[in-house]
Amino acid sequence: MKVVNLKQAILQAWKERWSDYQWAINMKKFFPKGATWDILNLADALLEQAMIGPSPNPLILSYLKYAISSQMVSYSSVLTAISKFDDFSRDLCVQALLDIMDMFCDRLSCHGKAEECIGLCRALLSALHWLLRCTAASAERLREGLEAGTPAAGEKQLAMCLQRLEKTLSSTKNRALLHIAKLEEASSWTAIEHSLLKLGEILANLSNPQLRSQAEQCSTLIRSIPMMLSVHAEQMNKTGFPTVHAVILLEGTMNLTGETQSLVEQLTMVKRMQHIPTPLFVLEIWKACFVGLIESPEGTEELKWTAFTFLKIPQVLVKLKKYSHGDKDFTEDVNCAFEFLLKLTPLLDKADQRCNCDCTNFLLQECGKQGLLSEASVNSLMAKRKADREHAPQQKSGENANIQPNIQLILRAEPTVTNILKTMDADHSKSPEGLLGVLGHMLSGKSLDLLLAAAAATGKLKSFARKFINLNEFTTYGSEESTKPASVRALLFDISFLMLCHVAQTYGSEVILSESRTGADVPFFETWMQTCMPEEGKILNPDHPCFRPDSTKVESLVALLNNSSEMKLVQMKWHEACLSISAAILEILNAWENGVLAFESIQKITDNIKGKVCSLAVCAVAWLVAHVRMLGLDEREKSLQMIRQLAGPLFSENTLQFYNERVVIMNSILERMCADVLQQTATQIKFPSTGVDTMPYWNLLPPKRPIKEVLTDIFAKVLEKGWVDSRSIHIFDTLLHMGGVYWFCNNLIKELLKETRKEHALRAVELLYSIFCLDMQQVTLVLLGHILPGLLTDSSKWHSLMDPPGTALAKLAVWCALSSYSSHKGQASTRQKKRHREDIEDYISLFPLDDVQPSKLMRLLSSNEDDANILSSPNRSMSSSLSASQLHTVNMRDPLNRVLANLFLLISSILGSRTAGPHTQFVQWFMEECVDCLEQGGRGSVLQFMPFTTVSELVKVSAMSSPKVVLAITDLSLPLGRQVAAKAIAAL
């Protein structure tokens, strides 16, 4: 018989009662090679013929089972064929289909092309929908049977449906394939969710508890499919988290003006990477705040810490609350954190003693105000702490009983800042005396530092500084004025100038600078600060044009200083005087050195300079500091003598208002300005003391010791102690400045690789990550772009990558990569801007973009002595291996993106190489940590730089061959990413 089509072939087999293997042989004779059975729709045709009658045709079903077992038909074609059957009233047919599914539903696989694998995902999704509809129909019939009194048949079929559902869904591989299918076909997933709701309603009335619990289990598994990648176990066995502690200490000590949002993001990142439970996370933040308060040196630092703890951290927690899901839960977590905190009685007692008040009480009130705690929780916690305090060491001694605690002062200063900002908005020309009164009040005692700390902690310092720059600009020149207005103008100019200098030195010059002003728009103070003001790490040229203004102005200023008994105020152009004073001082110094002027004349001149406005003295010393640096040892004496003269106060009746208060600020400014140069010239100048150390973290390095020794020593101490303190943070920062990023990072990584105990290595990682936060962007570029490739490509260093230091380094590298990548779109923080930025060109030459010029790294790889082709071909470069980042058109001129792309290229070549060793193991740990830390390998993740080809190499590594790993490392937002994932999972 000549067979025309598939249907005829099946009918002939049935008529002649062929056995299954005989049928298969004949089918292959009838249909010569070429078209596959799936293209001919064999599974569909067999099922269609088998299901014609009220019960299934057993012979034709045996053909189908044989086709499945001998892999004539793919699993996807069978699943698709089954899901087309919708007459659920034919029990025997439904049961036959369920039996067929039972053959393979827990061991699906596909070794074909990526499109076929995606086809399997879609078919499985259709089959799941069919199973849900079938279950709902069986449950409905059972309900009707119960009403009619014949439950047995319906119950059997429902049990069969639920059994298949459970079997299909209990396989992680199947759930992963369904996860991909959900992203491929969102509408089909919506249909599944509807079926699930409908099934839930029907089963709610079911009396059989076993079937009901089975159904609930299936329902939970289906609902878990979209969330497969966001479930992480939290660390419940740990109580201390040094990274959180150090990040808080670092921010409180060095970055009070930093944006709250970036701190929140950094903390959230640490929480996620280390899987920290929320109550312990919040507890660690409070612990770090109290430690910071206790450790902080008296004076400005103490006020900064108080503002940070009581004003900024509650705001940080308010933002963290938005990040966490569910307000109620977060409030409970904060309450739980406070419950833990109250058990740390010695810490709280010490903080109370230091702050001279009940710190916890103030903190609870602030949290209550911000809605972080309910009123009942606040009262209950306050009562507990009150009871504990009764047993605490005696708080108040007689002498400090009347001193107001800093916390109270800071909390009061916050609304005052807002009022001052409003006052500064008014027209300065209308009531300059009133404004002077406000500013004068700000100068008394520690008011200025209180207000600045409150402004810094609440993000208002930049607008505060802007207002003072505008005031300073307004008072530089006044026309047609009498003596009284002239002295008020001089005072306003002087106070605003001193305040701005003080802000720049305490909080960094970035607070002062405006973003987009150019040329003539730039106010006088900004110009002066950028070109003339000495700062840490900034070397000034005393012969710079900015120090050489118009000679006629200089001559008139010299004459004024030398001849008159005191400084004139009327119609004085203060900005010109400040810019001319440097050249005037040079003239006066030359005259003194050449014997034209005697020391008495110099005293008179310096008294004139500092007699009315202190800002002239500040400008004069700024130039002298730059000048002294350029002089030989024997030429410095007169310049240093002049600095001494300018630093001392003037004892005269004829000074302007608020003179003593201004001198105090002037001296602290001069002391900071001169610190560097005095250390370098081994000179001492006694600045009038205010009783408080103005530079508590200055000059911490021990003299005459190599900085490498200092670095290893301080790191060993920190590691032994288990946490970083404020002083150590400042020493690390100084060493980072002195040694540079590569030296700093390389030496600390060497220390990490020496660790041989697992717990020490992990503690070292937590501490190193927080130390690297001093300049995370630059450290990451060095670590991923230079240090790691060096270790991975040099076989003589592979032994250092063994476990535990290798695992620890992989963890650290991933943490740094994730932190830098998530934050590098934002701005570098204040403390990081001061440091030299790596030249982007260095990274472009190291990691080129095109295929023509092989990168240095790839040339290094290909010239491996053992085997030239072990790791890569010489011309293999970025574009030759397609990754998700290229499809997302990520900017490859960005150094971090280049470094990440190159590192993943290197990882890919190591996985594809024929040589295994510690470096291969390191790559596995690195990828495992990426998976562990990431919510999903989506668009914002570092894994988008991994070439798609790496996935198939990775699943060959036994520890990485799991469906969840594949889902996590591929970018499922891209069709190509889904195909790669489906192919890898279907082949597992």
mmCIF file of C-alpha atoms in Angstrom, residues 75-377:
data_model
loop_
_atom_site.group_PDB
_atom_site.id
_atom_site.type_symbol
_atom_site.label_atom_id
_atom_site.label_comp_id
_atom_site.label_asym_id
_atom_site.label_seq_id
_atom_site.Cartn_x
_atom_site.Cartn_y
_atom_site.Cartn_z
ATOM 1 C CA TYR A 75 8.952 16.071 24.817
ATOM 2 C CA SER A 76 7.772 19.510 23.749
ATOM 3 C CA SER A 77 5.700 18.130 20.840
ATOM 4 C CA VAL A 78 4.019 15.558 23.169
ATOM 5 C CA LEU A 79 3.274 18.204 25.821
ATOM 6 C CA THR A 80 1.843 20.550 23.179
ATOM 7 C CA ALA A 81 -0.337 17.733 21.782
ATOM 8 C CA ILE A 82 -1.629 16.809 25.262
ATOM 9 C CA SER A 83 -2.490 20.428 26.093
ATOM 10 C CA LYS A 84 -4.813 20.590 23.025
ATOM 11 C CA PHE A 85 -7.191 17.968 24.512
ATOM 12 C CA ASP A 86 -10.012 19.704 26.354
ATOM 13 C CA ASP A 87 -12.881 17.188 26.726
ATOM 14 C CA PHE A 88 -12.314 16.540 30.438
ATOM 15 C CA SER A 89 -15.589 14.572 30.730
ATOM 16 C CA ARG A 90 -13.912 11.541 29.073
ATOM 17 C CA ASP A 91 -12.285 10.087 32.173
ATOM 18 C CA LEU A 92 -10.396 7.266 30.522
ATOM 19 C CA CYS A 93 -8.860 9.566 27.908
ATOM 20 C CA VAL A 94 -7.776 12.052 30.576
ATOM 21 C CA GLN A 95 -6.253 9.263 32.680
ATOM 22 C CA ALA A 96 -4.380 7.908 29.630
ATOM 23 C CA LEU A 97 -2.934 11.372 28.968
ATOM 24 C CA LEU A 98 -1.926 11.707 32.627
ATOM 25 C CA ASP A 99 -0.162 8.335 32.383
ATOM 26 C CA ILE A 100 1.768 9.511 29.319
ATOM 27 C CA MET A 101 2.833 12.665 31.196
ATOM 28 C CA ASP A 102 3.943 10.450 34.058
ATOM 29 C CA MET A 103 6.507 8.839 31.756
ATOM 30 C CA PHE A 104 8.695 11.923 31.474
ATOM 31 C CA CYS A 105 7.352 14.980 33.340
ATOM 32 C CA ASP A 106 10.095 14.848 36.001
ATOM 33 C CA ARG A 107 12.964 14.273 33.575
ATOM 34 C CA LEU A 108 12.426 16.670 30.679
ATOM 35 C CA SER A 109 15.439 17.444 28.528
ATOM 36 C CA CYS A 110 16.350 18.802 25.134
ATOM 37 C CA HIS A 111 19.737 18.702 23.421
ATOM 38 C CA GLY A 112 18.766 20.533 20.272
ATOM 39 C CA LYS A 113 19.039 24.139 19.186
ATOM 40 C CA ALA A 114 18.188 27.068 21.472
ATOM 41 C CA GLU A 115 14.852 27.605 19.667
ATOM 42 C CA GLU A 116 13.847 23.997 20.427
ATOM 43 C CA CYS A 117 14.711 24.512 24.098
ATOM 44 C CA ILE A 118 12.560 27.638 24.226
ATOM 45 C CA GLY A 119 9.868 25.522 22.548
ATOM 46 C CA LEU A 120 10.130 23.047 25.443
ATOM 47 C CA CYS A 121 9.627 25.918 27.945
ATOM 48 C CA ARG A 122 6.487 27.065 26.117
ATOM 49 C CA ALA A 123 5.137 23.509 25.810
ATOM 50 C CA LEU A 124 5.671 22.942 29.533
ATOM 51 C CA LEU A 125 3.787 26.157 30.287
ATOM 52 C CA SER A 126 0.866 24.972 28.087
ATOM 53 C CA ALA A 127 0.948 21.569 29.808
ATOM 54 C CA LEU A 128 0.870 23.226 33.235
ATOM 55 C CA HIS A 129 -2.168 25.260 32.178
ATOM 56 C CA TRP A 130 -3.807 22.063 30.871
ATOM 57 C CA LEU A 131 -3.089 20.239 34.148
ATOM 58 C CA LEU A 132 -4.657 23.095 36.144
ATOM 59 C CA ARG A 133 -7.767 23.076 33.946
ATOM 60 C CA CYS A 134 -7.950 19.296 34.224
ATOM 61 C CA THR A 135 -7.597 19.475 38.033
ATOM 62 C CA ALA A 136 -10.333 22.129 38.243
ATOM 63 C CA ALA A 137 -12.655 19.977 36.068
ATOM 64 C CA SER A 138 -11.972 16.895 38.242
ATOM 65 C CA ALA A 139 -12.583 18.882 41.436
ATOM 66 C CA GLU A 140 -15.831 20.235 39.986
ATOM 67 C CA ARG A 141 -16.973 16.686 39.129
ATOM 68 C CA LEU A 142 -16.017 15.483 42.588
ATOM 69 C CA ARG A 143 -18.142 18.217 44.110
ATOM 70 C CA GLU A 144 -21.076 17.235 41.879
ATOM 71 C CA GLY A 145 -20.464 13.546 42.716
ATOM 72 C CA LEU A 146 -20.524 14.310 46.433
ATOM 73 C CA GLU A 147 -23.856 16.016 46.011
ATOM 74 C CA ALA A 148 -25.157 12.995 44.043
ATOM 75 C CA GLY A 149 -23.580 10.540 46.483
ATOM 76 C CA THR A 150 -20.986 8.993 44.033
ATOM 77 C CA PRO A 151 -17.618 10.565 44.967
ATOM 78 C CA ALA A 152 -15.226 7.695 44.185
ATOM 79 C CA ALA A 153 -14.569 8.261 40.453
ATOM 80 C CA GLY A 154 -14.033 12.024 40.710
ATOM 81 C CA GLU A 155 -11.727 11.616 43.699
ATOM 82 C CA LYS A 156 -9.481 9.138 41.871
ATOM 83 C CA GLN A 157 -9.071 11.453 38.885
ATOM 84 C CA LEU A 158 -8.420 14.527 41.071
ATOM 85 C CA ALA A 159 -5.761 12.584 42.985
ATOM 86 C CA MET A 160 -4.119 11.609 39.663
ATOM 87 C CA CYS A 161 -4.126 15.253 38.452
ATOM 88 C CA LEU A 162 -2.629 16.561 41.680
ATOM 89 C CA GLN A 163 -0.014 13.815 41.664
ATOM 90 C CA ARG A 164 1.145 14.814 38.149
ATOM 91 C CA LEU A 165 1.099 18.495 39.097
ATOM 92 C CA GLU A 166 3.235 17.820 42.157
ATOM 93 C CA LYS A 167 5.628 15.600 40.205
ATOM 94 C CA THR A 168 6.058 18.223 37.459
ATOM 95 C CA LEU A 169 6.504 21.159 39.856
ATOM 96 C CA SER A 170 8.726 19.479 42.431
ATOM 97 C CA SER A 171 11.550 19.453 39.858
ATOM 98 C CA THR A 172 13.629 22.643 40.146
ATOM 99 C CA LYS A 173 14.622 22.193 36.514
ATOM 100 C CA ASN A 174 10.955 22.314 35.432
ATOM 101 C CA ARG A 175 10.293 25.378 37.554
ATOM 102 C CA ALA A 176 13.313 27.079 35.975
ATOM 103 C CA LEU A 177 12.005 26.269 32.471
ATOM 104 C CA LEU A 178 8.595 27.643 33.492
ATOM 105 C CA HIS A 179 10.327 30.781 34.817
ATOM 106 C CA ILE A 180 11.798 31.356 31.340
ATOM 107 C CA ALA A 181 8.442 30.559 29.672
ATOM 108 C CA LYS A 182 6.696 33.106 31.922
ATOM 109 C CA LEU A 183 9.074 35.808 30.626
ATOM 110 C CA GLU A 184 8.580 34.617 27.040
ATOM 111 C CA GLU A 185 4.762 34.523 27.223
ATOM 112 C CA ALA A 186 3.380 36.869 29.856
ATOM 113 C CA SER A 187 -0.234 36.382 28.660
ATOM 114 C CA SER A 188 -0.069 32.580 29.150
ATOM 115 C CA TRP A 189 1.224 33.124 32.679
ATOM 116 C CA THR A 190 -1.737 35.427 33.395
ATOM 117 C CA ALA A 191 -4.054 32.600 32.249
ATOM 118 C CA ILE A 192 -2.284 30.243 34.678
ATOM 119 C CA GLU A 193 -2.773 32.695 37.539
ATOM 120 C CA HIS A 194 -6.514 32.905 36.698
ATOM 121 C CA SER A 195 -6.790 29.100 36.621
ATOM 122 C CA LEU A 196 -5.015 28.952 39.975
ATOM 123 C CA LEU A 197 -7.526 31.363 41.519
ATOM 124 C CA LYS A 198 -10.457 29.409 40.080
ATOM 125 C CA LEU A 199 -9.009 26.110 41.341
ATOM 126 C CA GLY A 200 -8.497 27.624 44.808
ATOM 127 C CA GLU A 201 -12.167 28.604 44.987
ATOM 128 C CA ILE A 202 -13.339 25.097 43.977
ATOM 129 C CA LEU A 203 -10.970 23.268 46.327
ATOM 130 C CA ALA A 204 -11.825 25.492 49.313
ATOM 131 C CA ASN A 205 -14.965 23.379 49.900
ATOM 132 C CA LEU A 206 -13.149 20.061 49.570
ATOM 133 C CA SER A 207 -13.575 17.775 52.565
ATOM 134 C CA ASN A 208 -10.552 15.500 51.916
ATOM 135 C CA PRO A 209 -7.671 17.148 53.889
ATOM 136 C CA GLN A 210 -4.977 15.144 52.087
ATOM 137 C CA LEU A 211 -6.070 16.321 48.624
ATOM 138 C CA ARG A 212 -6.526 19.882 49.871
ATOM 139 C CA SER A 213 -2.996 20.079 51.346
ATOM 140 C CA GLN A 214 -1.565 18.556 48.139
ATOM 141 C CA ALA A 215 -3.387 21.213 46.102
ATOM 142 C CA GLU A 216 -2.105 24.002 48.378
ATOM 143 C CA GLN A 217 1.423 22.682 48.003
ATOM 144 C CA CYS A 218 1.147 22.756 44.195
ATOM 145 C CA SER A 219 -0.321 26.241 44.320
ATOM 146 C CA THR A 220 2.600 27.462 46.489
ATOM 147 C CA LEU A 221 5.128 25.939 44.062
ATOM 148 C CA ILE A 222 3.502 27.696 41.080
ATOM 149 C CA ARG A 223 3.439 31.034 42.910
ATOM 150 C CA SER A 224 7.125 30.610 43.784
ATOM 151 C CA ILE A 225 8.176 30.369 40.115
ATOM 152 C CA PRO A 226 8.448 34.149 39.442
ATOM 153 C CA MET A 227 10.316 34.571 42.759
ATOM 154 C CA MET A 228 12.835 31.778 42.157
ATOM 155 C CA LEU A 229 15.832 34.082 42.271
ATOM 156 C CA SER A 230 14.996 36.391 45.152
ATOM 157 C CA VAL A 231 14.987 33.841 47.958
ATOM 158 C CA HIS A 232 18.114 33.992 50.099
ATOM 159 C CA ALA A 233 18.687 32.445 53.489
ATOM 160 C CA GLU A 234 19.583 35.047 56.112
ATOM 161 C CA GLN A 235 22.498 34.630 58.504
ATOM 162 C CA MET A 236 20.846 33.847 61.796
ATOM 163 C CA ASN A 237 23.937 32.458 63.502
ATOM 164 C CA LYS A 238 25.952 35.703 63.455
ATOM 165 C CA THR A 239 25.405 38.674 65.737
ATOM 166 C CA GLY A 240 28.182 41.078 64.693
ATOM 167 C CA PHE A 241 28.532 42.576 61.229
ATOM 168 C CA PRO A 242 31.826 44.519 61.047
ATOM 169 C CA THR A 243 31.106 45.831 57.534
ATOM 170 C CA VAL A 244 27.942 47.676 58.582
ATOM 171 C CA HIS A 245 29.785 48.951 61.665
ATOM 172 C CA ALA A 246 32.701 50.253 59.601
ATOM 173 C CA VAL A 247 30.529 51.831 56.876
ATOM 174 C CA ILE A 248 28.633 53.782 59.562
ATOM 175 C CA LEU A 249 31.879 54.819 61.313
ATOM 176 C CA LEU A 250 33.375 55.899 57.993
ATOM 177 C CA GLU A 251 30.341 57.993 57.047
ATOM 178 C CA GLY A 252 30.017 59.545 60.516
ATOM 179 C CA THR A 253 33.705 60.411 60.740
ATOM 180 C CA MET A 254 34.480 61.489 57.192
ATOM 181 C CA ASN A 255 31.325 62.111 55.212
ATOM 182 C CA LEU A 256 28.624 63.826 57.256
ATOM 183 C CA THR A 257 27.665 65.952 54.238
ATOM 184 C CA GLY A 258 27.237 62.893 51.986
ATOM 185 C CA GLU A 259 23.806 62.313 50.486
ATOM 186 C CA THR A 260 21.469 60.185 52.581
ATOM 187 C CA GLN A 261 20.346 58.283 49.478
ATOM 188 C CA SER A 262 23.860 57.025 48.619
ATOM 189 C CA LEU A 263 24.404 55.853 52.230
ATOM 190 C CA VAL A 264 21.044 54.036 52.129
ATOM 191 C CA GLU A 265 22.019 52.328 48.857
ATOM 192 C CA GLN A 266 25.414 51.323 50.222
ATOM 193 C CA LEU A 267 23.896 49.887 53.416
ATOM 194 C CA THR A 268 21.180 48.064 51.440
ATOM 195 C CA MET A 269 23.881 46.571 49.221
ATOM 196 C CA VAL A 270 25.854 45.329 52.268
ATOM 197 C CA LYS A 271 22.664 43.927 53.825
ATOM 198 C CA ARG A 272 21.841 42.040 50.644
ATOM 199 C CA MET A 273 25.367 40.769 49.962
ATOM 200 C CA GLN A 274 25.781 39.474 53.503
ATOM 201 C CA HIS A 275 22.145 38.328 53.943
ATOM 202 C CA ILE A 276 21.755 40.210 57.222
ATOM 203 C CA PRO A 277 18.363 39.976 58.981
ATOM 204 C CA THR A 278 16.777 43.439 59.357
ATOM 205 C CA PRO A 279 16.677 43.592 63.209
ATOM 206 C CA LEU A 280 20.385 42.720 63.480
ATOM 207 C CA PHE A 281 21.169 45.148 60.638
ATOM 208 C CA VAL A 282 19.428 48.058 62.422
ATOM 209 C CA LEU A 283 21.039 47.007 65.717
ATOM 210 C CA GLU A 284 24.507 47.133 64.092
ATOM 211 C CA ILE A 285 23.795 50.675 62.831
ATOM 212 C CA TRP A 286 22.874 51.829 66.354
ATOM 213 C CA LYS A 287 25.869 50.067 67.901
ATOM 214 C CA ALA A 288 28.217 51.806 65.451
ATOM 215 C CA CYS A 289 26.591 55.177 66.213
ATOM 216 C CA PHE A 290 27.078 54.772 69.958
ATOM 217 C CA VAL A 291 30.679 53.604 69.515
ATOM 218 C CA GLY A 292 31.300 56.639 67.278
ATOM 219 C CA LEU A 293 29.822 58.954 69.911
ATOM 220 C CA ILE A 294 31.950 57.450 72.680
ATOM 221 C CA GLU A 295 35.170 57.522 70.597
ATOM 222 C CA SER A 296 34.740 60.949 69.023
ATOM 223 C CA PRO A 297 37.307 63.577 70.101
ATOM 224 C CA GLU A 298 35.899 66.566 71.968
ATOM 225 C CA GLY A 299 34.843 69.607 69.956
ATOM 226 C CA THR A 300 33.670 69.668 66.347
ATOM 227 C CA GLU A 301 34.009 65.899 65.869
ATOM 228 C CA GLU A 302 31.759 65.193 68.837
ATOM 229 C CA LEU A 303 29.107 67.575 67.472
ATOM 230 C CA LYS A 304 29.362 65.971 64.023
ATOM 231 C CA TRP A 305 28.774 62.527 65.535
ATOM 232 C CA THR A 306 25.839 63.765 67.579
ATOM 233 C CA ALA A 307 24.229 65.288 64.479
ATOM 234 C CA PHE A 308 24.948 62.121 62.489
ATOM 235 C CA THR A 309 23.364 59.832 65.098
ATOM 236 C CA PHE A 310 20.317 61.870 66.053
ATOM 237 C CA LEU A 311 19.498 63.730 62.820
ATOM 238 C CA LYS A 312 20.907 61.804 59.858
ATOM 239 C CA ILE A 313 20.525 58.135 60.860
ATOM 240 C CA PRO A 314 16.764 58.408 61.614
ATOM 241 C CA GLN A 315 16.406 59.849 58.066
ATOM 242 C CA VAL A 316 18.467 56.933 56.706
ATOM 243 C CA LEU A 317 16.137 54.474 58.446
ATOM 244 C CA VAL A 318 13.069 56.253 57.047
ATOM 245 C CA LYS A 319 14.467 55.636 53.544
ATOM 246 C CA LEU A 320 15.379 52.033 54.399
ATOM 247 C CA LYS A 321 11.761 51.555 55.478
ATOM 248 C CA LYS A 322 10.655 52.487 51.941
ATOM 249 C CA TYR A 323 13.064 49.897 50.514
ATOM 250 C CA SER A 324 11.740 47.138 52.780
ATOM 251 C CA HIS A 325 8.412 45.551 51.962
ATOM 252 C CA GLY A 326 5.698 46.398 54.450
ATOM 253 C CA ASP A 327 5.793 49.279 56.907
ATOM 254 C CA LYS A 328 4.492 47.188 59.762
ATOM 255 C CA ASP A 329 7.296 44.648 59.453
ATOM 256 C CA PHE A 330 9.994 47.308 59.416
ATOM 257 C CA THR A 331 8.556 49.018 62.515
ATOM 258 C CA GLU A 332 8.612 45.648 64.265
ATOM 259 C CA ASP A 333 12.224 45.107 63.152
ATOM 260 C CA VAL A 334 13.268 48.526 64.529
ATOM 261 C CA ASN A 335 11.497 47.719 67.792
ATOM 262 C CA CYS A 336 13.270 44.348 67.900
ATOM 263 C CA ALA A 337 16.641 46.093 67.237
ATOM 264 C CA PHE A 338 16.026 48.433 70.192
ATOM 265 C CA GLU A 339 15.123 45.460 72.401
ATOM 266 C CA PHE A 340 18.532 43.966 71.533
ATOM 267 C CA LEU A 341 20.240 47.340 72.018
ATOM 268 C CA LEU A 342 18.834 47.739 75.532
ATOM 269 C CA LYS A 343 20.621 44.511 76.491
ATOM 270 C CA LEU A 344 23.973 46.188 75.713
ATOM 271 C CA THR A 345 23.845 48.104 79.002
ATOM 272 C CA PRO A 346 27.620 48.861 79.318
ATOM 273 C CA LEU A 347 27.657 50.467 75.836
ATOM 274 C CA LEU A 348 24.599 52.623 76.591
ATOM 275 C CA ASP A 349 25.902 53.607 80.056
ATOM 276 C CA LYS A 350 29.224 54.676 78.543
ATOM 277 C CA ALA A 351 27.423 56.734 75.870
ATOM 278 C CA ASP A 352 25.185 58.365 78.515
ATOM 279 C CA GLN A 353 28.258 59.248 80.549
ATOM 280 C CA ARG A 354 29.991 60.756 77.529
ATOM 281 C CA CYS A 355 26.952 62.762 76.398
ATOM 282 C CA ASN A 356 25.808 63.702 79.907
ATOM 283 C CA CYS A 357 22.201 62.574 79.233
ATOM 284 C CA ASP A 358 19.994 59.596 78.444
ATOM 285 C CA CYS A 359 20.965 59.035 74.796
ATOM 286 C CA THR A 360 18.524 56.179 74.206
ATOM 287 C CA ASN A 361 15.634 58.392 75.325
ATOM 288 C CA PHE A 362 16.443 61.064 72.710
ATOM 289 C CA LEU A 363 16.960 58.413 70.039
ATOM 290 C CA LEU A 364 13.614 56.757 70.769
ATOM 291 C CA GLN A 365 11.857 60.145 70.619
ATOM 292 C CA GLU A 366 13.412 60.892 67.214
ATOM 293 C CA CYS A 367 12.429 57.436 65.888
ATOM 294 C CA GLY A 368 8.906 57.970 67.204
ATOM 295 C CA LYS A 369 8.677 61.344 65.410
ATOM 296 C CA GLN A 370 9.814 59.762 62.132
ATOM 297 C CA GLY A 371 7.223 56.975 62.382
ATOM 298 C CA LEU A 372 9.872 54.277 62.833
ATOM 299 C CA LEU A 373 8.346 53.143 66.127
ATOM 300 C CA SER A 374 4.802 53.150 67.468
ATOM 301 C CA GLU A 375 4.061 55.306 70.507
ATOM 302 C CA ALA A 376 3.462 52.200 72.638
ATOM 303 C CA SER A 377 6.878 50.766 71.660
#
